[in-house]
Amino acid sequence: MPPSEDAQLLLRIVERHLRSLNFGPDEQFPAEDWGFTAQQAVEKLLKCWIVLADGEPPRSHELDLLASEANLELNELLLVLQPFAVDARDQDGDFKLPVSRARIVEEIQLLADQLRQAIEAGANTSP
């Protein structure tokens, strides 16, 4: 399968995550669960960039590592979602989102749109 088809497959999963995120803007929806879905969307987007460049994404949830592998400077607002990958899922505590849910979705959507454009253009490099 060409890298662009692999990236499109991952992008469809990201789009599913974005739909879920848009259903959970209510603050009563646990930040830990919402943040996990947001972190997963970012993680998959970074892996999409790696795949699109015909690379093999590492088996990692670390957003900074994945951003480096993808040759992307990831917005700090998205990098701080890292604790939601494992810690917020598996520990009891008060995990706060760094900014509003709407702002996080906006940043994830921006990254997804950039990826979609790169796939459509047949590009094999990050933005």
CSV table of C-alpha atoms in Angstrom, one decimal:
chain,number,residue,atom,x,y,z
A,1,MET,CA,0.0,0.0,0.0
A,2,PRO,CA,1.4,3.4,-0.9
A,3,PRO,CA,2.3,5.8,2.0
A,4,SER,CA,-0.6,8.1,1.1
A,5,GLU,CA,-3.1,5.3,1.4
A,6,ASP,CA,-1.7,4.3,4.8
A,7,ALA,CA,-1.9,7.9,5.9
A,8,GLN,CA,-5.5,8.2,4.7
A,9,LEU,CA,-6.4,5.2,6.8
A,10,LEU,CA,-4.9,6.8,9.9
A,11,LEU,CA,-6.6,10.1,9.1
A,12,ARG,CA,-10.0,8.4,9.0
A,13,ILE,CA,-9.3,7.3,12.6
A,14,VAL,CA,-8.4,10.8,13.5
A,15,GLU,CA,-11.6,12.1,12.0
A,16,ARG,CA,-13.5,9.7,14.2
A,17,HIS,CA,-11.6,11.0,17.2
A,18,LEU,CA,-12.5,14.6,16.2
A,19,ARG,CA,-16.2,13.7,16.0
A,20,SER,CA,-16.0,12.2,19.5
A,21,LEU,CA,-14.2,15.3,20.8
A,22,ASN,CA,-16.9,17.6,19.3
A,23,PHE,CA,-19.6,15.6,21.2
A,24,GLY,CA,-17.8,16.2,24.5
A,25,PRO,CA,-17.4,20.0,25.0
A,26,ASP,CA,-19.5,19.9,28.2
A,27,GLU,CA,-17.2,20.3,31.2
A,28,GLN,CA,-19.2,17.4,32.9
A,29,PHE,CA,-17.6,15.0,30.5
A,30,PRO,CA,-14.4,13.9,32.3
A,31,ALA,CA,-11.3,15.8,31.2
A,32,GLU,CA,-9.3,12.6,31.6
A,33,ASP,CA,-11.4,10.8,29.0
A,34,TRP,CA,-11.7,13.7,26.7
A,35,GLY,CA,-8.0,14.5,27.0
A,36,PHE,CA,-7.1,10.9,26.2
A,37,THR,CA,-9.1,11.0,23.0
A,38,ALA,CA,-7.5,14.4,22.1
A,39,GLN,CA,-4.0,12.9,22.8
A,40,GLN,CA,-4.8,9.9,20.6
A,41,ALA,CA,-5.9,12.1,17.7
A,42,VAL,CA,-2.6,14.1,17.9
A,43,GLU,CA,-0.6,10.9,18.2
A,44,LYS,CA,-2.2,9.4,15.1
A,45,LEU,CA,-1.8,12.6,13.2
A,46,LEU,CA,2.0,12.6,13.9
A,47,LYS,CA,2.2,9.0,12.9
A,48,CYS,CA,0.3,9.9,9.7
A,49,TRP,CA,3.1,12.4,8.8
A,50,ILE,CA,5.7,9.8,9.5
A,51,VAL,CA,3.9,7.2,7.3
A,52,LEU,CA,3.3,9.8,4.5
A,53,ALA,CA,7.1,10.4,4.4
A,54,ASP,CA,7.4,6.6,3.9
A,55,GLY,CA,8.7,6.1,7.4
A,56,GLU,CA,7.9,3.6,10.1
A,57,PRO,CA,6.4,5.3,13.2
A,58,PRO,CA,7.8,4.2,16.5
A,59,ARG,CA,5.6,2.2,18.9
A,60,SER,CA,5.3,5.2,21.2
A,61,HIS,CA,2.7,7.5,22.7
A,62,GLU,CA,5.3,10.2,23.3
A,63,LEU,CA,4.2,13.3,21.3
A,64,ASP,CA,7.5,15.0,21.4
A,65,LEU,CA,9.3,12.0,20.0
A,66,LEU,CA,6.7,11.5,17.3
A,67,ALA,CA,6.8,15.2,16.4
A,68,SER,CA,10.6,14.9,16.1
A,69,GLU,CA,10.3,11.8,13.9
A,70,ALA,CA,7.7,13.7,11.7
A,71,ASN,CA,9.9,16.7,11.5
A,72,LEU,CA,7.1,18.9,12.9
A,73,GLU,CA,7.2,21.7,15.5
A,74,LEU,CA,4.1,20.7,17.3
A,75,ASN,CA,2.1,23.5,19.1
A,76,GLU,CA,2.9,23.5,22.8
A,77,LEU,CA,-0.8,23.4,23.5
A,78,LEU,CA,-0.9,19.9,21.9
A,79,LEU,CA,2.3,18.7,23.5
A,80,VAL,CA,0.9,19.2,27.0
A,81,LEU,CA,-1.8,16.6,26.2
A,82,GLN,CA,1.0,14.0,26.9
A,83,PRO,CA,-0.2,13.1,30.4
A,84,PHE,CA,-3.5,12.0,29.0
A,85,ALA,CA,-1.9,9.2,27.1
A,86,VAL,CA,-1.4,7.0,30.1
A,87,ASP,CA,-1.3,8.9,33.4
A,88,ALA,CA,-4.8,10.4,33.3
A,89,ARG,CA,-6.3,7.1,32.2
A,90,ASP,CA,-4.7,4.9,34.8
A,91,GLN,CA,-4.4,7.2,37.9
A,92,ASP,CA,-6.9,8.9,40.1
A,93,GLY,CA,-6.4,12.6,40.2
A,94,ASP,CA,-7.4,16.0,38.9
A,95,PHE,CA,-6.0,16.3,35.4
A,96,LYS,CA,-6.7,19.6,33.9
A,97,LEU,CA,-6.8,20.5,30.2
A,98,PRO,CA,-4.4,23.2,29.3
A,99,VAL,CA,-7.0,25.4,27.5
A,100,SER,CA,-10.6,25.1,26.4
A,101,ARG,CA,-11.7,22.0,24.6
A,102,ALA,CA,-12.8,24.1,21.7
A,103,ARG,CA,-9.3,25.5,21.3
A,104,ILE,CA,-7.7,22.1,21.5
A,105,VAL,CA,-10.1,20.8,18.8
A,106,GLU,CA,-9.3,23.8,16.7
A,107,GLU,CA,-5.5,23.0,16.8
A,108,ILE,CA,-6.1,19.3,16.1
A,109,GLN,CA,-8.4,20.2,13.2
A,110,LEU,CA,-5.7,22.6,11.8
A,111,LEU,CA,-3.1,19.8,11.9
A,112,ALA,CA,-5.6,17.3,10.3
A,113,ASP,CA,-6.4,19.8,7.5
A,114,GLN,CA,-2.7,20.3,6.8
A,115,LEU,CA,-2.2,16.6,6.6
A,116,ARG,CA,-5.2,16.1,4.3
A,117,GLN,CA,-3.8,18.8,2.0
A,118,ALA,CA,-0.4,17.1,1.9
A,119,ILE,CA,-2.1,13.8,1.1
A,120,GLU,CA,-4.1,15.3,-1.7
A,121,ALA,CA,-1.1,17.1,-3.1
A,122,GLY,CA,0.9,13.9,-3.0
A,123,ALA,CA,3.5,15.5,-0.8
A,124,ASN,CA,5.9,13.3,1.1
A,125,THR,CA,7.1,16.0,3.5
A,126,SER,CA,5.7,17.7,6.6
A,127,PRO,CA,4.5,21.3,6.5
